[in-house]
PDB file of C-alpha atoms and ligand atoms in Angstrom:
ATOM      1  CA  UNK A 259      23.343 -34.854  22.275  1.00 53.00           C
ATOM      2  CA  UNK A 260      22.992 -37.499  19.740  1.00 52.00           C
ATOM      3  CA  UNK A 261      19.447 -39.139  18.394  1.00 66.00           C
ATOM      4  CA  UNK A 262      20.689 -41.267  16.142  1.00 79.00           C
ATOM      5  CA  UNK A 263      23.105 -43.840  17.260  1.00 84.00           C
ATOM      6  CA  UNK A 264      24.170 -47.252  17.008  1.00 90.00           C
ATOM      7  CA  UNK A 265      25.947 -50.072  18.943  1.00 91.00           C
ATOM      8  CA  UNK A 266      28.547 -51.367  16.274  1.00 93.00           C
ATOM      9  CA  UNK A 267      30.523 -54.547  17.351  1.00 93.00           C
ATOM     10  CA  UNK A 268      33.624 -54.930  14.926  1.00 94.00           C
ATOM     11  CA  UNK A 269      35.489 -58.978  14.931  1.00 95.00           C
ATOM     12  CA  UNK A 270      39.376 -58.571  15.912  1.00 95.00           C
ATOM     13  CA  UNK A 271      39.958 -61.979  16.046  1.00 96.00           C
ATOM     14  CA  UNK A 272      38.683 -65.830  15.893  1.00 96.00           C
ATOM     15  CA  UNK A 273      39.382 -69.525  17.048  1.00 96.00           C
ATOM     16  CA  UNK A 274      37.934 -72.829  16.709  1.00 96.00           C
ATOM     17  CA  UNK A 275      38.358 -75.007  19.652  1.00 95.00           C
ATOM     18  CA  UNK A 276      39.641 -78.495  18.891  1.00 92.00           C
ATOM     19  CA  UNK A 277      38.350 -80.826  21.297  1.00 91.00           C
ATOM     20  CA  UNK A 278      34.892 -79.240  21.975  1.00 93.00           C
ATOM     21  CA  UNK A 279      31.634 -80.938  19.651  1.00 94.00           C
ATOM     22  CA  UNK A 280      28.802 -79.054  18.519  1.00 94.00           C
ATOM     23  CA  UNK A 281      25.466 -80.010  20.411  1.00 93.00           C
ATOM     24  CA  UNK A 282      23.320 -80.248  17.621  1.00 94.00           C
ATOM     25  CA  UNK A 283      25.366 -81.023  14.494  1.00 95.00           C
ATOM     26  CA  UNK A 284      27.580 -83.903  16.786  1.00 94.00           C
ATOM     27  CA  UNK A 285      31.053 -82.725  15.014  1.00 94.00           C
ATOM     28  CA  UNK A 286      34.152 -81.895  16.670  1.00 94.00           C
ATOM     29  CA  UNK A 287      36.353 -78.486  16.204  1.00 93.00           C
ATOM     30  CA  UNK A 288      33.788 -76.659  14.567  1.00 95.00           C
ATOM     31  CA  UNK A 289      32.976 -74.670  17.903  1.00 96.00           C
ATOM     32  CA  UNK A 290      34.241 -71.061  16.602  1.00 97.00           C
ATOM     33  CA  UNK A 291      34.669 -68.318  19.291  1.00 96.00           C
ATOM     34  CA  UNK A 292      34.618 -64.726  18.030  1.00 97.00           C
ATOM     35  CA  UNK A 293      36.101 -61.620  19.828  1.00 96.00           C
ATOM     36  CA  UNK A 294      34.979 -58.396  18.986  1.00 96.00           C
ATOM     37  CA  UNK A 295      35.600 -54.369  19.801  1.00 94.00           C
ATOM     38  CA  UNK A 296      32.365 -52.817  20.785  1.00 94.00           C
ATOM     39  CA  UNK A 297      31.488 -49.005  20.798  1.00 94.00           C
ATOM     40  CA  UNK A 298      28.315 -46.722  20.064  1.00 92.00           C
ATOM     41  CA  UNK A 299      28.847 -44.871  17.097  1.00 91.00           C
ATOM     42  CA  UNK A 300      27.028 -41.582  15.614  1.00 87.00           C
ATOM     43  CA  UNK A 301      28.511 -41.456  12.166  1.00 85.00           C
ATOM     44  CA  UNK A 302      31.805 -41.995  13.632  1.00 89.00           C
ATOM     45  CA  UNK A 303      32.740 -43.930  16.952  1.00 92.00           C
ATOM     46  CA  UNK A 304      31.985 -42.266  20.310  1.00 91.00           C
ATOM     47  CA  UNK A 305      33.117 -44.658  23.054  1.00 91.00           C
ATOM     48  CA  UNK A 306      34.117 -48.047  23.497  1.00 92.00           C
ATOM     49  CA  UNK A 307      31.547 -50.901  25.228  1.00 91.00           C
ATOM     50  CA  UNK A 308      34.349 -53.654  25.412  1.00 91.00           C
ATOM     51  CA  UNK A 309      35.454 -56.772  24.399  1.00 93.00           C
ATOM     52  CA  UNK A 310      32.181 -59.426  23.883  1.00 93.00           C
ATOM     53  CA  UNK A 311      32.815 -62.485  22.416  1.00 94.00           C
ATOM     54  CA  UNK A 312      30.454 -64.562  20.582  1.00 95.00           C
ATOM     55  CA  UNK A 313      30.360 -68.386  20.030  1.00 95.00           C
ATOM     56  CA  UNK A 314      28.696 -70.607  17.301  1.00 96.00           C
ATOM     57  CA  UNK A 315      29.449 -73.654  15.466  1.00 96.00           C
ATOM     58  CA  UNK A 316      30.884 -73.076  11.438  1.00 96.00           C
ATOM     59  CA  UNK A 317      29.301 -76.181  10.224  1.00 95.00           C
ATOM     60  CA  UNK A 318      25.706 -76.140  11.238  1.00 96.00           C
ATOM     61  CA  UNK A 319      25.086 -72.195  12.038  1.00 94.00           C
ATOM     62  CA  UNK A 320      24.091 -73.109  15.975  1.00 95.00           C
ATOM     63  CA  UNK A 321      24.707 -70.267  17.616  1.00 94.00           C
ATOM     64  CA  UNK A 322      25.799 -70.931  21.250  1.00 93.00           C
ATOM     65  CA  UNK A 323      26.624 -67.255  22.772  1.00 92.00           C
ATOM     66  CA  UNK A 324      25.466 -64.496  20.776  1.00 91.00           C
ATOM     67  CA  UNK A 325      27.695 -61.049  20.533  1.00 91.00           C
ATOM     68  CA  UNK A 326      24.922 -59.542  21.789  1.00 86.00           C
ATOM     69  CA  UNK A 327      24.852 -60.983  25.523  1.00 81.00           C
ATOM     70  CA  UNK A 328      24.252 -58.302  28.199  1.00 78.00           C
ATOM     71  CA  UNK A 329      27.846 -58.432  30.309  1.00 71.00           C
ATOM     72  CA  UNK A 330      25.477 -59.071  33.404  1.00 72.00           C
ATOM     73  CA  UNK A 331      23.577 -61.918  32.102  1.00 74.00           C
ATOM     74  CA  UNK A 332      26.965 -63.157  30.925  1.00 69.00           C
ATOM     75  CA  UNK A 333      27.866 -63.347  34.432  1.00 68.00           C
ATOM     76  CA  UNK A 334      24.906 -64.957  35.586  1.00 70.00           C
ATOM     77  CA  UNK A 335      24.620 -67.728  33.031  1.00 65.00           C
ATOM     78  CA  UNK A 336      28.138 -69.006  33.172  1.00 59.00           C
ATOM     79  CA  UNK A 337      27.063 -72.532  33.976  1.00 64.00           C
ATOM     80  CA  UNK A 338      25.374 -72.653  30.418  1.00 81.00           C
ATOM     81  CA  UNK A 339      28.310 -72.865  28.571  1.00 88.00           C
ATOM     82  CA  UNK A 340      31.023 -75.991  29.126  1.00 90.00           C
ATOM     83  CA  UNK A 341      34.332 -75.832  30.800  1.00 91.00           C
ATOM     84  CA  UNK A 342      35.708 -75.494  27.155  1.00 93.00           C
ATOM     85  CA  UNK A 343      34.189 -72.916  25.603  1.00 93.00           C
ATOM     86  CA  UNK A 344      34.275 -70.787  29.014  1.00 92.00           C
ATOM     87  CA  UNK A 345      38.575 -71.873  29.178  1.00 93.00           C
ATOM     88  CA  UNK A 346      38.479 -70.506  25.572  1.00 95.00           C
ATOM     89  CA  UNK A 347      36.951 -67.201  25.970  1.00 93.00           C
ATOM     90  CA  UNK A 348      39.093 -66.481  28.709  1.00 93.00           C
ATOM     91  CA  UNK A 349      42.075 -67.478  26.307  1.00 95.00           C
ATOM     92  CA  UNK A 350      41.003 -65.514  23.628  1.00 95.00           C
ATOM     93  CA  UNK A 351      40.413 -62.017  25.585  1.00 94.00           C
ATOM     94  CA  UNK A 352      44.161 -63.099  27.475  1.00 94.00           C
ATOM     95  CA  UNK A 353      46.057 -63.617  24.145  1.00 94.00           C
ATOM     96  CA  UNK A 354      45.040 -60.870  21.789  1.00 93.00           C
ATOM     97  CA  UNK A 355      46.487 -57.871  22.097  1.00 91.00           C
ATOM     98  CA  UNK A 356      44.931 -54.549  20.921  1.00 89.00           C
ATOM     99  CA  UNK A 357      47.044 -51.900  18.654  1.00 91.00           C
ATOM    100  CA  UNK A 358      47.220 -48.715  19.607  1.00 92.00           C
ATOM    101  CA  UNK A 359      44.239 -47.961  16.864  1.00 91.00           C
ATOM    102  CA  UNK A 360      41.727 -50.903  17.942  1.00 91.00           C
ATOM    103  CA  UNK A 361      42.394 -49.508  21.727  1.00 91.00           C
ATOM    104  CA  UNK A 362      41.555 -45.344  20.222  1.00 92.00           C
ATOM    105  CA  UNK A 363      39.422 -46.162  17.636  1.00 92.00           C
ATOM    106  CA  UNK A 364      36.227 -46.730  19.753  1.00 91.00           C
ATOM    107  CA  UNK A 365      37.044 -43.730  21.270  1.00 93.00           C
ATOM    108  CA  UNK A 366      37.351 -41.557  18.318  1.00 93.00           C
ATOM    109  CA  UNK A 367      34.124 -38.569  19.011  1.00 92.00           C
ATOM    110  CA  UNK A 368      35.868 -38.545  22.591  1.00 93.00           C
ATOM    111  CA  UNK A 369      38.960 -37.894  22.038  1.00 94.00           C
ATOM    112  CA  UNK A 370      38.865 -35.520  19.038  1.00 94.00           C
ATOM    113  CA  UNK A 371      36.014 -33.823  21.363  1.00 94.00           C
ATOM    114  CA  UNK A 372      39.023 -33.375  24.108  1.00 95.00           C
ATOM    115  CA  UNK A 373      41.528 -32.042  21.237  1.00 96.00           C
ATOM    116  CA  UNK A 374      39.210 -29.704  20.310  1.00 96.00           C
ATOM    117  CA  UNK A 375      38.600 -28.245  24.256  1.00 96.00           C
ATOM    118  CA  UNK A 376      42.099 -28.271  24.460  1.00 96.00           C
ATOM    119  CA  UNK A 377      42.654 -26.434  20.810  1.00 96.00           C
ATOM    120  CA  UNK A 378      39.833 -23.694  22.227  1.00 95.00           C
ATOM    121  CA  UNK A 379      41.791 -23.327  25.535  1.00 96.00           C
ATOM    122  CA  UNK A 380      44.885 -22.895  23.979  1.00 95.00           C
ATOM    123  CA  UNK A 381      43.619 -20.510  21.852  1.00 92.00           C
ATOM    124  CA  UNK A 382      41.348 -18.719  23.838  1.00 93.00           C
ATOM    125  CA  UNK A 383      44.843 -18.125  26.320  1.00 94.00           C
ATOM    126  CA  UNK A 384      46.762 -16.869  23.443  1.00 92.00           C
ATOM    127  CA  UNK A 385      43.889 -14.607  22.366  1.00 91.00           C
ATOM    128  CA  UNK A 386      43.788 -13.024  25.904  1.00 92.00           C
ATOM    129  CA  UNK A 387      47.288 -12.697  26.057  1.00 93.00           C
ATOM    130  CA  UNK A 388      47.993 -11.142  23.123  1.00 91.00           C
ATOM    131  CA  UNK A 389      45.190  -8.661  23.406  1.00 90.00           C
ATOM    132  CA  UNK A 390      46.792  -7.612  27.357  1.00 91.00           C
ATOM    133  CA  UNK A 391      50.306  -7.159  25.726  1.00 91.00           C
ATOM    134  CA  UNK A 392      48.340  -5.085  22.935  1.00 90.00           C
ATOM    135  CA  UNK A 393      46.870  -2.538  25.700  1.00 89.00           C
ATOM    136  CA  UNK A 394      49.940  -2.341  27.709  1.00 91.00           C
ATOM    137  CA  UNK A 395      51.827  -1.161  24.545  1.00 92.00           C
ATOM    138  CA  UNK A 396      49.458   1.245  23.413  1.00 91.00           C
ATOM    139  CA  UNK A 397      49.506   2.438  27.010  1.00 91.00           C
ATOM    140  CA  UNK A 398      52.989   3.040  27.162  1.00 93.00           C
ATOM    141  CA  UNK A 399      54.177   3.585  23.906  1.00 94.00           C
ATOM    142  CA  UNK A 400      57.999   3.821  22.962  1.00 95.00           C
ATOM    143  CA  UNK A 401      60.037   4.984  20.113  1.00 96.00           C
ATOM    144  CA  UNK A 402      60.103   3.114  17.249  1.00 95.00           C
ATOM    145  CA  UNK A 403      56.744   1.469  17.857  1.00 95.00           C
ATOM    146  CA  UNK A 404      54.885   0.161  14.748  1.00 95.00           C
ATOM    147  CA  UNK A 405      50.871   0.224  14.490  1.00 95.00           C
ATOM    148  CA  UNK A 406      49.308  -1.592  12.570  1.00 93.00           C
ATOM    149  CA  UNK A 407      45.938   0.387  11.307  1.00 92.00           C
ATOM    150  CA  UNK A 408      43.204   0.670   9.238  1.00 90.00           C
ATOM    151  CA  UNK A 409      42.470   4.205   7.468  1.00 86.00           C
ATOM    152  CA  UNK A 410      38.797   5.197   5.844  1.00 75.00           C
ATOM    153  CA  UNK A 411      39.671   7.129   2.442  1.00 65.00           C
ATOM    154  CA  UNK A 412      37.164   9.758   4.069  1.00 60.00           C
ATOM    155  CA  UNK A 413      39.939  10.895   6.368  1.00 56.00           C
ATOM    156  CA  UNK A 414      42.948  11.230   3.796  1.00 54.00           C
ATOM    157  CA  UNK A 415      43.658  14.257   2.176  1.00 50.00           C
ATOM    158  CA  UNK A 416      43.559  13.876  -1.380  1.00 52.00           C
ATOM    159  CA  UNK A 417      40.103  11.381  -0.642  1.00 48.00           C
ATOM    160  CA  UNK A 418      38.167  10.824  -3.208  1.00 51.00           C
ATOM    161  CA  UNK A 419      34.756  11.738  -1.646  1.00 52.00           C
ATOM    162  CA  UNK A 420      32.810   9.429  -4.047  1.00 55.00           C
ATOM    163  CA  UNK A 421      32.645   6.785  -0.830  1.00 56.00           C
ATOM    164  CA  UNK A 422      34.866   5.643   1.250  1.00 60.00           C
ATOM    165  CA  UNK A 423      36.687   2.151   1.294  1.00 75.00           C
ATOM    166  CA  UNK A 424      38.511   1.077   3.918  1.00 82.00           C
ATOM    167  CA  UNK A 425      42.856   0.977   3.982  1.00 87.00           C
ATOM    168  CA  UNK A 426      45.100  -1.021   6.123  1.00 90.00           C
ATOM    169  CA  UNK A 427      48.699   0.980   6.608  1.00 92.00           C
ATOM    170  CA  UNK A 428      51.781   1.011   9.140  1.00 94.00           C
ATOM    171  CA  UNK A 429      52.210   3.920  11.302  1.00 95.00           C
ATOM    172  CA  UNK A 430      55.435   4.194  13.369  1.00 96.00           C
ATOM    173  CA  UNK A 431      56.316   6.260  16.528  1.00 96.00           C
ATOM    174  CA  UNK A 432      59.162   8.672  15.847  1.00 96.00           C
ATOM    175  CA  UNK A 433      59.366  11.270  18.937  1.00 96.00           C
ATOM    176  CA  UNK A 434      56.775  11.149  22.165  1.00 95.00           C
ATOM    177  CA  UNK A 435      56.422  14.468  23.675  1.00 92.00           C
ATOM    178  CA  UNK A 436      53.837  14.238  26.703  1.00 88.00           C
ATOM    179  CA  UNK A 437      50.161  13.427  25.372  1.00 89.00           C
ATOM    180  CA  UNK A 438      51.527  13.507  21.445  1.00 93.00           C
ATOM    181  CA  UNK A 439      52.772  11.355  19.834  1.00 95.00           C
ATOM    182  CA  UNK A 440      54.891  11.868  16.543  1.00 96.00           C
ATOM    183  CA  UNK A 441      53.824   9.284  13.893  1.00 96.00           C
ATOM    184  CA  UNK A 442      54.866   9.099  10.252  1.00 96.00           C
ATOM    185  CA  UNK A 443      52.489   7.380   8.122  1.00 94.00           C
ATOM    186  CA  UNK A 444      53.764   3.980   5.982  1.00 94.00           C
ATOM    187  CA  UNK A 445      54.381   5.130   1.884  1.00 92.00           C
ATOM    188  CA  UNK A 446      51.779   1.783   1.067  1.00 90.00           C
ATOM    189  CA  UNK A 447      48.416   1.446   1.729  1.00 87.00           C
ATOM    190  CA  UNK A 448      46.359  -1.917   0.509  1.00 87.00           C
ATOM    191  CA  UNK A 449      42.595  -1.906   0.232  1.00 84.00           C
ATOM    192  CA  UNK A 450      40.911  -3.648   3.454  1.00 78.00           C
ATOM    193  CA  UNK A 451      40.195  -4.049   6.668  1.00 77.00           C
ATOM    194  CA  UNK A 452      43.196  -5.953   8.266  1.00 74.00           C
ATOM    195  CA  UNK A 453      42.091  -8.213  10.689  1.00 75.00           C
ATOM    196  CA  UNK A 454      44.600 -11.088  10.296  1.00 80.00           C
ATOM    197  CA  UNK A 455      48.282 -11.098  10.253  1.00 79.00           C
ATOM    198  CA  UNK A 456      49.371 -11.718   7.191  1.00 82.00           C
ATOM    199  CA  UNK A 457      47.565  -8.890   5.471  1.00 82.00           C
ATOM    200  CA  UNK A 458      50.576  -6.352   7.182  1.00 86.00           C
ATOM    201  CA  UNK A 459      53.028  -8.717   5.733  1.00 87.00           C
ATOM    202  CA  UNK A 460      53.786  -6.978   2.467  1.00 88.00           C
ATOM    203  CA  UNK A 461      54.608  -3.685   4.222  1.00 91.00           C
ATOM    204  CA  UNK A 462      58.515  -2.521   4.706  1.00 93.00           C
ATOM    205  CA  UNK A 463      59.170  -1.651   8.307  1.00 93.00           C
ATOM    206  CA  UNK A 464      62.559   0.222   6.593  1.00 92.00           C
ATOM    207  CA  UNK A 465      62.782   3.939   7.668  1.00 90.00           C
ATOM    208  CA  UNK A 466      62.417   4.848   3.943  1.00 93.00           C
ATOM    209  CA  UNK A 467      59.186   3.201   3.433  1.00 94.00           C
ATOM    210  CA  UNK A 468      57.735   5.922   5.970  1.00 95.00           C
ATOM    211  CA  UNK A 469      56.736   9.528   4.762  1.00 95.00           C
ATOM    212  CA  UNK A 470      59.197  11.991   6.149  1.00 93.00           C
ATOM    213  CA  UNK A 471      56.408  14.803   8.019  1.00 93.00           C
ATOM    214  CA  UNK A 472      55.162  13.001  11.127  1.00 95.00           C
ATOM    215  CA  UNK A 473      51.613  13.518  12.381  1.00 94.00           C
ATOM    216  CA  UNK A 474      50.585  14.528  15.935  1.00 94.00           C
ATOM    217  CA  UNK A 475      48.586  11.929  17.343  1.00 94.00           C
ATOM    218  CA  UNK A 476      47.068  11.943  20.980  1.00 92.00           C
ATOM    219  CA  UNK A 477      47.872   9.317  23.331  1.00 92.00           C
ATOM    220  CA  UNK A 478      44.703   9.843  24.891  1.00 90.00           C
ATOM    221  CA  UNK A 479      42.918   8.834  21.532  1.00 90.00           C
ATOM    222  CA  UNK A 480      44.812   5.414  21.107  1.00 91.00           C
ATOM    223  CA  UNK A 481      44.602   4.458  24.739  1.00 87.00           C
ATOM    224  CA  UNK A 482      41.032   5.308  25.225  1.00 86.00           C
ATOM    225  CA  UNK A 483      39.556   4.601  21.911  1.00 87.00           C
ATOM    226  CA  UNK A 484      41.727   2.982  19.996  1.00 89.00           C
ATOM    227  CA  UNK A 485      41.860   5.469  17.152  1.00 91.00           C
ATOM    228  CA  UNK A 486      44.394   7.614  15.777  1.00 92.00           C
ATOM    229  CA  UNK A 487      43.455  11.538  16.340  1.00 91.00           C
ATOM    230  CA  UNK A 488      45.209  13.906  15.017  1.00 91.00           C
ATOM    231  CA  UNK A 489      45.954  17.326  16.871  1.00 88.00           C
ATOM    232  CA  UNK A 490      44.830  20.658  14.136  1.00 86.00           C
ATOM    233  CA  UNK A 491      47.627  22.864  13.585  1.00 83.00           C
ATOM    234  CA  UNK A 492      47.762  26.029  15.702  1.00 81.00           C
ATOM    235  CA  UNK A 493      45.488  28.307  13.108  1.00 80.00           C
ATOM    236  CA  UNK A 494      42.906  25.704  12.994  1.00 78.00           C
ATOM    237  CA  UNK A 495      42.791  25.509  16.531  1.00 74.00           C
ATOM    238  CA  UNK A 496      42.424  29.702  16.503  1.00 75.00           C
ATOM    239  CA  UNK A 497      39.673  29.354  14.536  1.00 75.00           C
ATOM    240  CA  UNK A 498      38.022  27.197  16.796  1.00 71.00           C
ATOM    241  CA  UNK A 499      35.831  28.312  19.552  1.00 63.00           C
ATOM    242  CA  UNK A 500      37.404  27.937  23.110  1.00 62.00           C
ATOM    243  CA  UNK A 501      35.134  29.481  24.958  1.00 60.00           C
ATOM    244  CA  UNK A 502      33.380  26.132  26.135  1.00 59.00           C
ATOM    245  CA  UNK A 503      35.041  25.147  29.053  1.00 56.00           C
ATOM    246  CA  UNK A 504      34.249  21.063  28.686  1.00 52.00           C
ATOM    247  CA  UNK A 505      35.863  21.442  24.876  1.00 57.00           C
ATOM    248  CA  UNK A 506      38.712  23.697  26.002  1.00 55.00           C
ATOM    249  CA  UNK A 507      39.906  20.606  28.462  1.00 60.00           C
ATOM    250  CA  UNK A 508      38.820  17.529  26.064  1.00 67.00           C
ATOM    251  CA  UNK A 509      41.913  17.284  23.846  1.00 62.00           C
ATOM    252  CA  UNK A 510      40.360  15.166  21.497  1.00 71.00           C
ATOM    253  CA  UNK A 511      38.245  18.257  20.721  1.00 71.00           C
ATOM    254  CA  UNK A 512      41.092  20.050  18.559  1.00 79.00           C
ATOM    255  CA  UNK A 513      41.954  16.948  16.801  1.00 85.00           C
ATOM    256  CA  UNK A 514      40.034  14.766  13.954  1.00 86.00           C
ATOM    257  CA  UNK A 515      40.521  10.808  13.929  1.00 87.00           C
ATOM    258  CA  UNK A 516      42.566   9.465  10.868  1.00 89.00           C
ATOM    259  CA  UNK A 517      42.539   6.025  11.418  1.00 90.00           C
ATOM    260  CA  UNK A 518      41.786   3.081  13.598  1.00 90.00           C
ATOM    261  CA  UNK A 519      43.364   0.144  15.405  1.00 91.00           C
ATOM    262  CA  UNK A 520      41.663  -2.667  14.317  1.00 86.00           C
ATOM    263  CA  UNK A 521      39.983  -4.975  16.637  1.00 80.00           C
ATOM    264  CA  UNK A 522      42.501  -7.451  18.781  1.00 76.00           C
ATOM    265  CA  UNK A 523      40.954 -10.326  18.650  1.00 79.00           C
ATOM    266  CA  UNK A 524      44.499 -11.822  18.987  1.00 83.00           C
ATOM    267  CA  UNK A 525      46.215 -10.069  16.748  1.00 86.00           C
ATOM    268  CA  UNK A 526      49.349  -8.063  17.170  1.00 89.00           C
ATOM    269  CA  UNK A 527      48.538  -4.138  16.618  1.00 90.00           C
ATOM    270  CA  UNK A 528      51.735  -3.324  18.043  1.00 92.00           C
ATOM    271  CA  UNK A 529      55.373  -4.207  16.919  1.00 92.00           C
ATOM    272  CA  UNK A 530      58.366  -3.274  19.276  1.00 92.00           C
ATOM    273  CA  UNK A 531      61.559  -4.780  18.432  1.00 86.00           C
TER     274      UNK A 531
HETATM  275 ZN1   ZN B 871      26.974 -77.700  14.680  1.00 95.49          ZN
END
């Protein structure tokens, strides 16, 4: 996953010890034992490696136990180092304690890694559960019931036919009779497609803010394809030839779509109070 890493080892504390003397420079309590935090980082810290310690003397530079010591080697080569130095690397790892940042900061990659599953699960669940509660209202819609929708200009009556752009409206439920539904259409209209939330926010839901002649929609349309179709009137449908028996029983056949239901993706296309 990552090419380019590194093995970063970070000091969190230091101590001379008093009675030990340097082997090569002869003086006394200038033996220096360093602990460190140790993690491979890309960029930022992935995951922690531990606590090393590292031991040198301040005056002449010797460097008795670099940071750098394999843990296993450690283990072997105890015997190298004298009863002193090995009492105070014990002390040192026993007496400091880590914050709550030393002890997470090694881990940093990891653990916003796991946030972010647990951000995608989260989601992911509310996106599936919101697009469920979406079809079972549209399959079973009640009185009262706002859409949310997006209209092309194409379909509106006084459309300009110089292209179409793209409308986001309301349309509420106001009688149900068998496959039709009686909708009257929102007053507004705002340019757009309407895929998040907030982009229905500026709409009244108030009775008054909805033209007064409903239109009859087909359930059929908004359960099967997610778009509003609207039945002809009776003359139209005179007009229209009936003697195809497939188009006689489609009902979508004597109606014309007038707008859509946008795509879920965890939004909420219906509102039922
Ligand atoms: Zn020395």
């Amino acid at each position: 996953m990552f090419y380019y890493y590194s093995i970063v080892s970070k000091p969190l504390t230091s101590t001379l010890i008093e009675k030990e003397t340097c082997p090569v420079c002869s003086k006394k309590g200038t033996i220096e034992v360093i602990l460190y935090m140790k993690f491979a980082a890309a960029i930022i810290p992935m995951f922690g490696l531990g606590r090393p310690t590292s031991v040198h003397c301040t005056e002449c530079g010797h460097e008795i136990k670099s940071v750098n010591t394999p843990i296993l080697a450690e283990a072997f080569s105890q015997k190298k180092y004298s009863p002193g130095i090995i009492n105070a690397i014990k002390n040192i790892k026993a007496n400091h304690k880590r914050t709550l940042w030393q002890l997470v900061y090694p881990w940093s990659l990891m653990i916003l890694l796991g946030i972010a599953m647990i951000c995608g699960l989260v989601m992911q669940y509310s996106v599936k559960h919101t697009n469920s509660q979406n079809s079972e209202m549209l399959a079973n819609p009640k009185i009262g019931d706002i859409y949310k929708v997006t209209i092309d200009s194409m379909y509106l009556l006084n459309a300009n036919t110089m292209g179409s752009k793209n409308s986001q409206t309301l349309f509420k439920i106001v009688a149900i009779k068998n496959d039709t539904l009686l909708m009257v259409r929102n007053k507004q209209k705002k340019e757009g497609i309407g895929v998040k939330e907030n982009e229905w926010s500026t709409f009244s839901r108030e009775n008054n803010a909805f033209e007064s002649i409903p239109h009859k929609i087909s359930l059929k349309g908004i359960a099967e394809n997610k778009e509003l179709f609207e039945f002809f009137n009776q003359k139209k449908i005179d007009s229209i030839n009936k003697t195809d028996l497939v188009k006689s029983t489609n009902p979508l056949h004597f109606s014309k779509s007038i707008a859509r239901i946008p795509n879920f993706n965890g939004i909420e296309v219906v509102e039922r109070k």
